[in-house]
PDB file of C-alpha atoms and ligand atoms in Angstrom:
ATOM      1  CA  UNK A   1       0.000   0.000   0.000  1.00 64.00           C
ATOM      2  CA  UNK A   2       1.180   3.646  -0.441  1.00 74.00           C
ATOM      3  CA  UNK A   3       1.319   6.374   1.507  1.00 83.00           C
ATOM      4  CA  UNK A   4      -0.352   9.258   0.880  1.00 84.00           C
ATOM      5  CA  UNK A   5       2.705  11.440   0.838  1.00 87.00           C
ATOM      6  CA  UNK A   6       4.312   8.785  -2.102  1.00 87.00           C
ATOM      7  CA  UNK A   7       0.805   9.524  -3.820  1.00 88.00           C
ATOM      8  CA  UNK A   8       1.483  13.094  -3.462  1.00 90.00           C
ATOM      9  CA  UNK A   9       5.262  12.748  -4.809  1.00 92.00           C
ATOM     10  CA  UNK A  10       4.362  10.205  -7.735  1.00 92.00           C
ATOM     11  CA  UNK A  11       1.568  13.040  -8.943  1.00 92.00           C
ATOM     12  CA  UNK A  12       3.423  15.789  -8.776  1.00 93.00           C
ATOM     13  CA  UNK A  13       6.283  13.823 -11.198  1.00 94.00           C
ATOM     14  CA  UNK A  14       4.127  13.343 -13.777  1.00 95.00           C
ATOM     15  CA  UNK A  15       1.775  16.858 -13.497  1.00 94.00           C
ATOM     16  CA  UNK A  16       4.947  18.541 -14.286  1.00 94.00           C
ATOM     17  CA  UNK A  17       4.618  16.359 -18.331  1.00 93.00           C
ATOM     18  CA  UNK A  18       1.570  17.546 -18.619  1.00 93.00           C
ATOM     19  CA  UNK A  19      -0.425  20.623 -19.389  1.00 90.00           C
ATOM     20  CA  UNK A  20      -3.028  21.528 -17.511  1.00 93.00           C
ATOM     21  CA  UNK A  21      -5.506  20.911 -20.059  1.00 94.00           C
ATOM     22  CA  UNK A  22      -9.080  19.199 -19.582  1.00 94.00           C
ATOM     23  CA  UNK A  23      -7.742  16.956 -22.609  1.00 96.00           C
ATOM     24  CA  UNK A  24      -5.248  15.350 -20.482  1.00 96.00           C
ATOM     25  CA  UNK A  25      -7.206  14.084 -17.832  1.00 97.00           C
ATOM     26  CA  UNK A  26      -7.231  10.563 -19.516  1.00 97.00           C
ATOM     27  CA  UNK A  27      -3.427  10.756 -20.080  1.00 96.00           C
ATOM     28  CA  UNK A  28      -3.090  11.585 -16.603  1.00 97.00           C
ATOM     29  CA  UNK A  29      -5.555   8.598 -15.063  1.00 97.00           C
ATOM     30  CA  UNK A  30      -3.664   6.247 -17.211  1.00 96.00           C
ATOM     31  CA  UNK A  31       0.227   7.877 -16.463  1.00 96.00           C
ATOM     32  CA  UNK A  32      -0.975   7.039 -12.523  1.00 96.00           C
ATOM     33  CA  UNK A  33      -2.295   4.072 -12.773  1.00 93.00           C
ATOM     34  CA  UNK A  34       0.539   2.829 -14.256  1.00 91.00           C
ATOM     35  CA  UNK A  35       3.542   4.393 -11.775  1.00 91.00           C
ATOM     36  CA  UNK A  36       1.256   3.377  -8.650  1.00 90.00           C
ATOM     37  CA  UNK A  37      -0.799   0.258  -9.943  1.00 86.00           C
ATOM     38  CA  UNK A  38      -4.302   1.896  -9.089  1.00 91.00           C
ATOM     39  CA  UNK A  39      -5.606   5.225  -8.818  1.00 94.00           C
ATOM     40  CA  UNK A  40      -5.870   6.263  -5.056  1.00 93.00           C
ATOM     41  CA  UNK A  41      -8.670   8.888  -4.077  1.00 93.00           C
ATOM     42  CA  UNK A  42      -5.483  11.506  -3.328  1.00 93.00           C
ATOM     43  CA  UNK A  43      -4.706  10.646  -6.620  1.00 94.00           C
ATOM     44  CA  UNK A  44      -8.656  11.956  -7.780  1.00 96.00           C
ATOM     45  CA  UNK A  45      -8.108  14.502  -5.588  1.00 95.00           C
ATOM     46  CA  UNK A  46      -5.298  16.215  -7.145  1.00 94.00           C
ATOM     47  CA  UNK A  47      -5.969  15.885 -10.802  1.00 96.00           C
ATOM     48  CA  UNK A  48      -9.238  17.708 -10.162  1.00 96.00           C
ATOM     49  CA  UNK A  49      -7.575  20.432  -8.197  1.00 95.00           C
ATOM     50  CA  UNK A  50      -4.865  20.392 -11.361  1.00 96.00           C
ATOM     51  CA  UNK A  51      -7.088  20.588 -13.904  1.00 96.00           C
ATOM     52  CA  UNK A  52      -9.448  23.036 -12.300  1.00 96.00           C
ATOM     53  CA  UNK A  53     -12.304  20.787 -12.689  1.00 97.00           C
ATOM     54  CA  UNK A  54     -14.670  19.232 -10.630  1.00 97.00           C
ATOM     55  CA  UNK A  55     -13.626  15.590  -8.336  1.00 97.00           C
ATOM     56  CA  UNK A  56     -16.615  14.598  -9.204  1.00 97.00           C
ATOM     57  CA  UNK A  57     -15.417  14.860 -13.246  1.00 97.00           C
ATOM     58  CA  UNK A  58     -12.553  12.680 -12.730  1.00 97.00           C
ATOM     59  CA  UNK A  59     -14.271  10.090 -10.977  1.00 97.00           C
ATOM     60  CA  UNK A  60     -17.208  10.174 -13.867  1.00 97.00           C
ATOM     61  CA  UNK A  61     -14.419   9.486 -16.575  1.00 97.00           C
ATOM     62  CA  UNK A  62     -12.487   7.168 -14.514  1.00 96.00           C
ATOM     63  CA  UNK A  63     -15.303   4.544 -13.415  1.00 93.00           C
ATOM     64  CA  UNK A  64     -16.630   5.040 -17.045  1.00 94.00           C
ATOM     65  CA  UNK A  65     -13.364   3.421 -18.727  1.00 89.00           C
ATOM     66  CA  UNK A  66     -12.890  -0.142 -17.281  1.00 80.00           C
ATOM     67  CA  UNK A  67      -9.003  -0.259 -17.643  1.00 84.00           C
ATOM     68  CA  UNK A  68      -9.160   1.976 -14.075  1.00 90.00           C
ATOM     69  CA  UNK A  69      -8.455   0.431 -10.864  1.00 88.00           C
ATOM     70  CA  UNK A  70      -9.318   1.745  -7.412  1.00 91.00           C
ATOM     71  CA  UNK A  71      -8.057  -0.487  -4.854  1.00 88.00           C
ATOM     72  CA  UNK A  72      -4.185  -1.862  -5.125  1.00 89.00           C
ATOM     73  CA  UNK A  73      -3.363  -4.549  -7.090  1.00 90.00           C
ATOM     74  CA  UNK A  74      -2.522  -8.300  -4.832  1.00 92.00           C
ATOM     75  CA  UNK A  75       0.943  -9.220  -4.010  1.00 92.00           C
ATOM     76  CA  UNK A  76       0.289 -12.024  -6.656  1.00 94.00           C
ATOM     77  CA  UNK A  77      -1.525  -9.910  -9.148  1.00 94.00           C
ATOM     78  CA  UNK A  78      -3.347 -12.561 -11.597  1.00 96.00           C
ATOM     79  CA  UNK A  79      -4.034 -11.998 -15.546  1.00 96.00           C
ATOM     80  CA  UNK A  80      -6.565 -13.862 -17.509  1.00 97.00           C
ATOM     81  CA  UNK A  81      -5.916 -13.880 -21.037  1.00 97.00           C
ATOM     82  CA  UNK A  82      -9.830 -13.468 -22.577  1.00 96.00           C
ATOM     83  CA  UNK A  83      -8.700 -12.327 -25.625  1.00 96.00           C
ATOM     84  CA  UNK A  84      -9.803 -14.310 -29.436  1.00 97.00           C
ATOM     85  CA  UNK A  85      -6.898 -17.327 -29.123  1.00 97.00           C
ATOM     86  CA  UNK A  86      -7.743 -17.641 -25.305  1.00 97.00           C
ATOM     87  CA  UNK A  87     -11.446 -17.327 -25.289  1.00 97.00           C
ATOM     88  CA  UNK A  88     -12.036 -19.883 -28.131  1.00 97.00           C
ATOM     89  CA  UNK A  89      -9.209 -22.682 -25.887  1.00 96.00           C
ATOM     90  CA  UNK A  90     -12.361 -22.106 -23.536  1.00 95.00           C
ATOM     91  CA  UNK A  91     -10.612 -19.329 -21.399  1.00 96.00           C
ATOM     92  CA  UNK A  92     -14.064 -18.317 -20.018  1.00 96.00           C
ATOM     93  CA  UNK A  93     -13.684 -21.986 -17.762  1.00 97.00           C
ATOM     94  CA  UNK A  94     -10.163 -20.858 -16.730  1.00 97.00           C
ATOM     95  CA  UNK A  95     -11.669 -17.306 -15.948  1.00 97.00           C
ATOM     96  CA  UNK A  96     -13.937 -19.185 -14.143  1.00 97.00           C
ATOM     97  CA  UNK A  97     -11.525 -21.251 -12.243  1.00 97.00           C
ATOM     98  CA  UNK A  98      -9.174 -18.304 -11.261  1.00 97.00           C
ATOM     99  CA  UNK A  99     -12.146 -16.875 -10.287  1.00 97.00           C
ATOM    100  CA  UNK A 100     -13.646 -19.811  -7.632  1.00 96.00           C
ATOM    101  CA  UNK A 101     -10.098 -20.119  -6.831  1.00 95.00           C
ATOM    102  CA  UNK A 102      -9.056 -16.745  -5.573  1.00 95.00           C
ATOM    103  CA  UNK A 103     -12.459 -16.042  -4.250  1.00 95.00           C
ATOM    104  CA  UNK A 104     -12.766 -12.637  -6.154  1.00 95.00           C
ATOM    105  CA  UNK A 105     -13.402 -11.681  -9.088  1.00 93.00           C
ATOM    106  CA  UNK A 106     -12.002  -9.403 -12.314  1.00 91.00           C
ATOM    107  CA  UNK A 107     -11.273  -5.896 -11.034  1.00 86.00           C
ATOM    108  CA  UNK A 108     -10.949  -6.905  -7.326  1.00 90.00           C
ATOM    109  CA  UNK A 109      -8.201  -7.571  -5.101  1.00 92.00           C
ATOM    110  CA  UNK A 110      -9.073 -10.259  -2.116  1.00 93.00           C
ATOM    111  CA  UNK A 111      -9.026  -8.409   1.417  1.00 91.00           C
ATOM    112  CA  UNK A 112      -5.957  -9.627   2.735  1.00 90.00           C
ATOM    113  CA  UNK A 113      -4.006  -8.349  -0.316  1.00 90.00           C
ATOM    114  CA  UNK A 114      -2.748 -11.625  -1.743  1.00 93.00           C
ATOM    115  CA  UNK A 115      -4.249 -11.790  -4.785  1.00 95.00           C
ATOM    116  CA  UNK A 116      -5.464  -9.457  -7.144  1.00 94.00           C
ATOM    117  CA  UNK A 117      -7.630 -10.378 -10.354  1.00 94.00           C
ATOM    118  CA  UNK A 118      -7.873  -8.443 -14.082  1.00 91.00           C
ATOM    119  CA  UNK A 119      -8.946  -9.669 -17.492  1.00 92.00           C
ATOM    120  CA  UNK A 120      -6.668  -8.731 -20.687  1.00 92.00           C
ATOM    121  CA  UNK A 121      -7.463  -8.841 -24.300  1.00 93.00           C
ATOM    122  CA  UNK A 122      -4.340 -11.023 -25.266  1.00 94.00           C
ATOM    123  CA  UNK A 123      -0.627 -11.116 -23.889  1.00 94.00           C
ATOM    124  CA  UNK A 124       0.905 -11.686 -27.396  1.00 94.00           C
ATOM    125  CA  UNK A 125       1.883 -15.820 -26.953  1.00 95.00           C
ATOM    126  CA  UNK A 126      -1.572 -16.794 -28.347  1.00 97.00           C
ATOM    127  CA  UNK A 127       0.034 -19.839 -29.453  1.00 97.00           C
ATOM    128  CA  UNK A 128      -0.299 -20.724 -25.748  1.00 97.00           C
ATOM    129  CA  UNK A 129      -3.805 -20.555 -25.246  1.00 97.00           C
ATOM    130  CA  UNK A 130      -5.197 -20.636 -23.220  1.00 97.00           C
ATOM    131  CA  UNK A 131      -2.748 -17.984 -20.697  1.00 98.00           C
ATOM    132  CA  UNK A 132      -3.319 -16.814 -17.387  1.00 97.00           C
ATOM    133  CA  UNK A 133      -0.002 -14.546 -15.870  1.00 97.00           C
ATOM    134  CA  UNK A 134       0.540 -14.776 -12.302  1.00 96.00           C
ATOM    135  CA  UNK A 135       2.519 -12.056 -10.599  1.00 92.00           C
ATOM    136  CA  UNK A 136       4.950 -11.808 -14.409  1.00 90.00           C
ATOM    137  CA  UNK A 137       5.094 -15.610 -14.959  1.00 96.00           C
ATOM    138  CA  UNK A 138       3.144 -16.766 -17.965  1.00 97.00           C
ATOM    139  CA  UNK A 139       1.252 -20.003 -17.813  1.00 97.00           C
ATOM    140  CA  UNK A 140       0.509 -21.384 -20.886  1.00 97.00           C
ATOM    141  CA  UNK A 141      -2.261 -24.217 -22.323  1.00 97.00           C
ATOM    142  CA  UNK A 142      -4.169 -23.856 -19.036  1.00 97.00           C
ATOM    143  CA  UNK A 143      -6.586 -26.030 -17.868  1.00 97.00           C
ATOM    144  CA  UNK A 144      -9.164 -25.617 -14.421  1.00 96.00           C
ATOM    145  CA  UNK A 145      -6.647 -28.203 -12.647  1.00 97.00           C
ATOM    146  CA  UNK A 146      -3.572 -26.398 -13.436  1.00 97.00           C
ATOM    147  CA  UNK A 147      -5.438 -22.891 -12.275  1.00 97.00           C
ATOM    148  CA  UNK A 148      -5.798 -24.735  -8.979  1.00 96.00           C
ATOM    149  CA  UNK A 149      -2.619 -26.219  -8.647  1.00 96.00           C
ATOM    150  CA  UNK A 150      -0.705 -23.102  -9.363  1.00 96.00           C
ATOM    151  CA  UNK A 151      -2.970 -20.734  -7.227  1.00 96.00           C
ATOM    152  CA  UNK A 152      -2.237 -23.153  -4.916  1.00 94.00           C
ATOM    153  CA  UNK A 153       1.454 -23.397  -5.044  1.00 93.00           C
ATOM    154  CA  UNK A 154       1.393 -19.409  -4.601  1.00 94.00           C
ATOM    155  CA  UNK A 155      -1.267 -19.783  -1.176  1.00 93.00           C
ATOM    156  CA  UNK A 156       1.467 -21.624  -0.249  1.00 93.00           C
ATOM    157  CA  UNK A 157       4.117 -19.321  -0.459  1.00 90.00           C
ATOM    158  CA  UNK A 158       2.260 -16.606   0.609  1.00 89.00           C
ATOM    159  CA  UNK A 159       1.321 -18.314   3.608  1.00 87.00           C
ATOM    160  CA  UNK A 160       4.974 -19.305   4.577  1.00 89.00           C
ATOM    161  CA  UNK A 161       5.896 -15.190   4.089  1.00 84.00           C
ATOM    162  CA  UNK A 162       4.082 -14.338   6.512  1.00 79.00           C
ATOM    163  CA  UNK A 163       5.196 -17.140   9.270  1.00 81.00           C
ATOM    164  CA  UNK A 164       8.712 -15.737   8.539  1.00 76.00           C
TER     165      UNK A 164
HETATM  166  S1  FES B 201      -5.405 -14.169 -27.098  1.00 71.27           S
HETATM  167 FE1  FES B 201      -4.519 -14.856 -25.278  1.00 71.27          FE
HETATM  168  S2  FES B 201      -2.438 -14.583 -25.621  1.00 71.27           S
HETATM  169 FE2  FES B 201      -3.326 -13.773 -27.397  1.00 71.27          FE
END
């Protein structure tokens, strides 16, 4: 998680590339999003007071687009591919079992921070499909079974972490 005075150092970086122009508000969503992972309500906060425009502006365009996050991503941040390749090697079953796996589903991160869980349109190895990416590894020809034994493998892990 980051603080709020990171938020407020991480904004101010990239206001100074950009005008302060109602144009750029998308720029600027997307330019956040992908130095902190999500877009924080600080984060809201200042682009409307930037931009001279109303919070309540930035929030309309940011829920409206559904590449915006507002909670964290998971330590183990999960990727479903759903794009044409992975959809038609049945990725809507391994959606499905990433899904019942993790608990959560697309867009959400599980409480305790773990896991997080986003869709993609394709991750360029279609010759894999279908692909799920956990935390930068890339799982190829998945299957339900293989969801659960990896998601597994990483409960694990997680779980001995935090004994440490
Ligand atoms: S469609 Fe899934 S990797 Fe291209």
């Amino acid at each position: 998680m980051v603080t709020e005075e990171q938020v407020d150092q991480v904004i101010a970086e990239i206001f100074r590339s950009y005008g302060k122009d109602r144009k750029n508000l998308v720029p600027l969503l997307q330019a956040i999003q992908v130095k902190l992972g999500y877009l924080p309500k600080e984060a809201m906060k200042g682009i409307a007071s930037f931009l001279e425009i109303p919070e309540v502006e930035v929030w309309g365009v940011a829920t409206f687009y559904n590449q915006f996050r507002f909670v964290p991503l998971g330590k183990y941040h999960t990727t479903v591919c759903m794009g044409t390749a992975c959809h038609l090697a049945r990725g809507r079953l391994i959606l499905e079992a990433v899904e019942r796996e993790l608990d959560i589903k697309v867009g959400q991160t599980a409480e305790d921070g773990i896991f997080s869980l986003e869709r993609v349109a394709c991750i360029g190895c279609c010759m894999l499909a279908p692909v799920i990416v956990i935390k930068d590894r890339i799982y190829p020809k998945m299957t339900p079974f293989k969801v659960e034994e990896a998601l597994v493998s990483y409960k694990q892990e997680a779980k001995r972490e935090l004994k440490e």
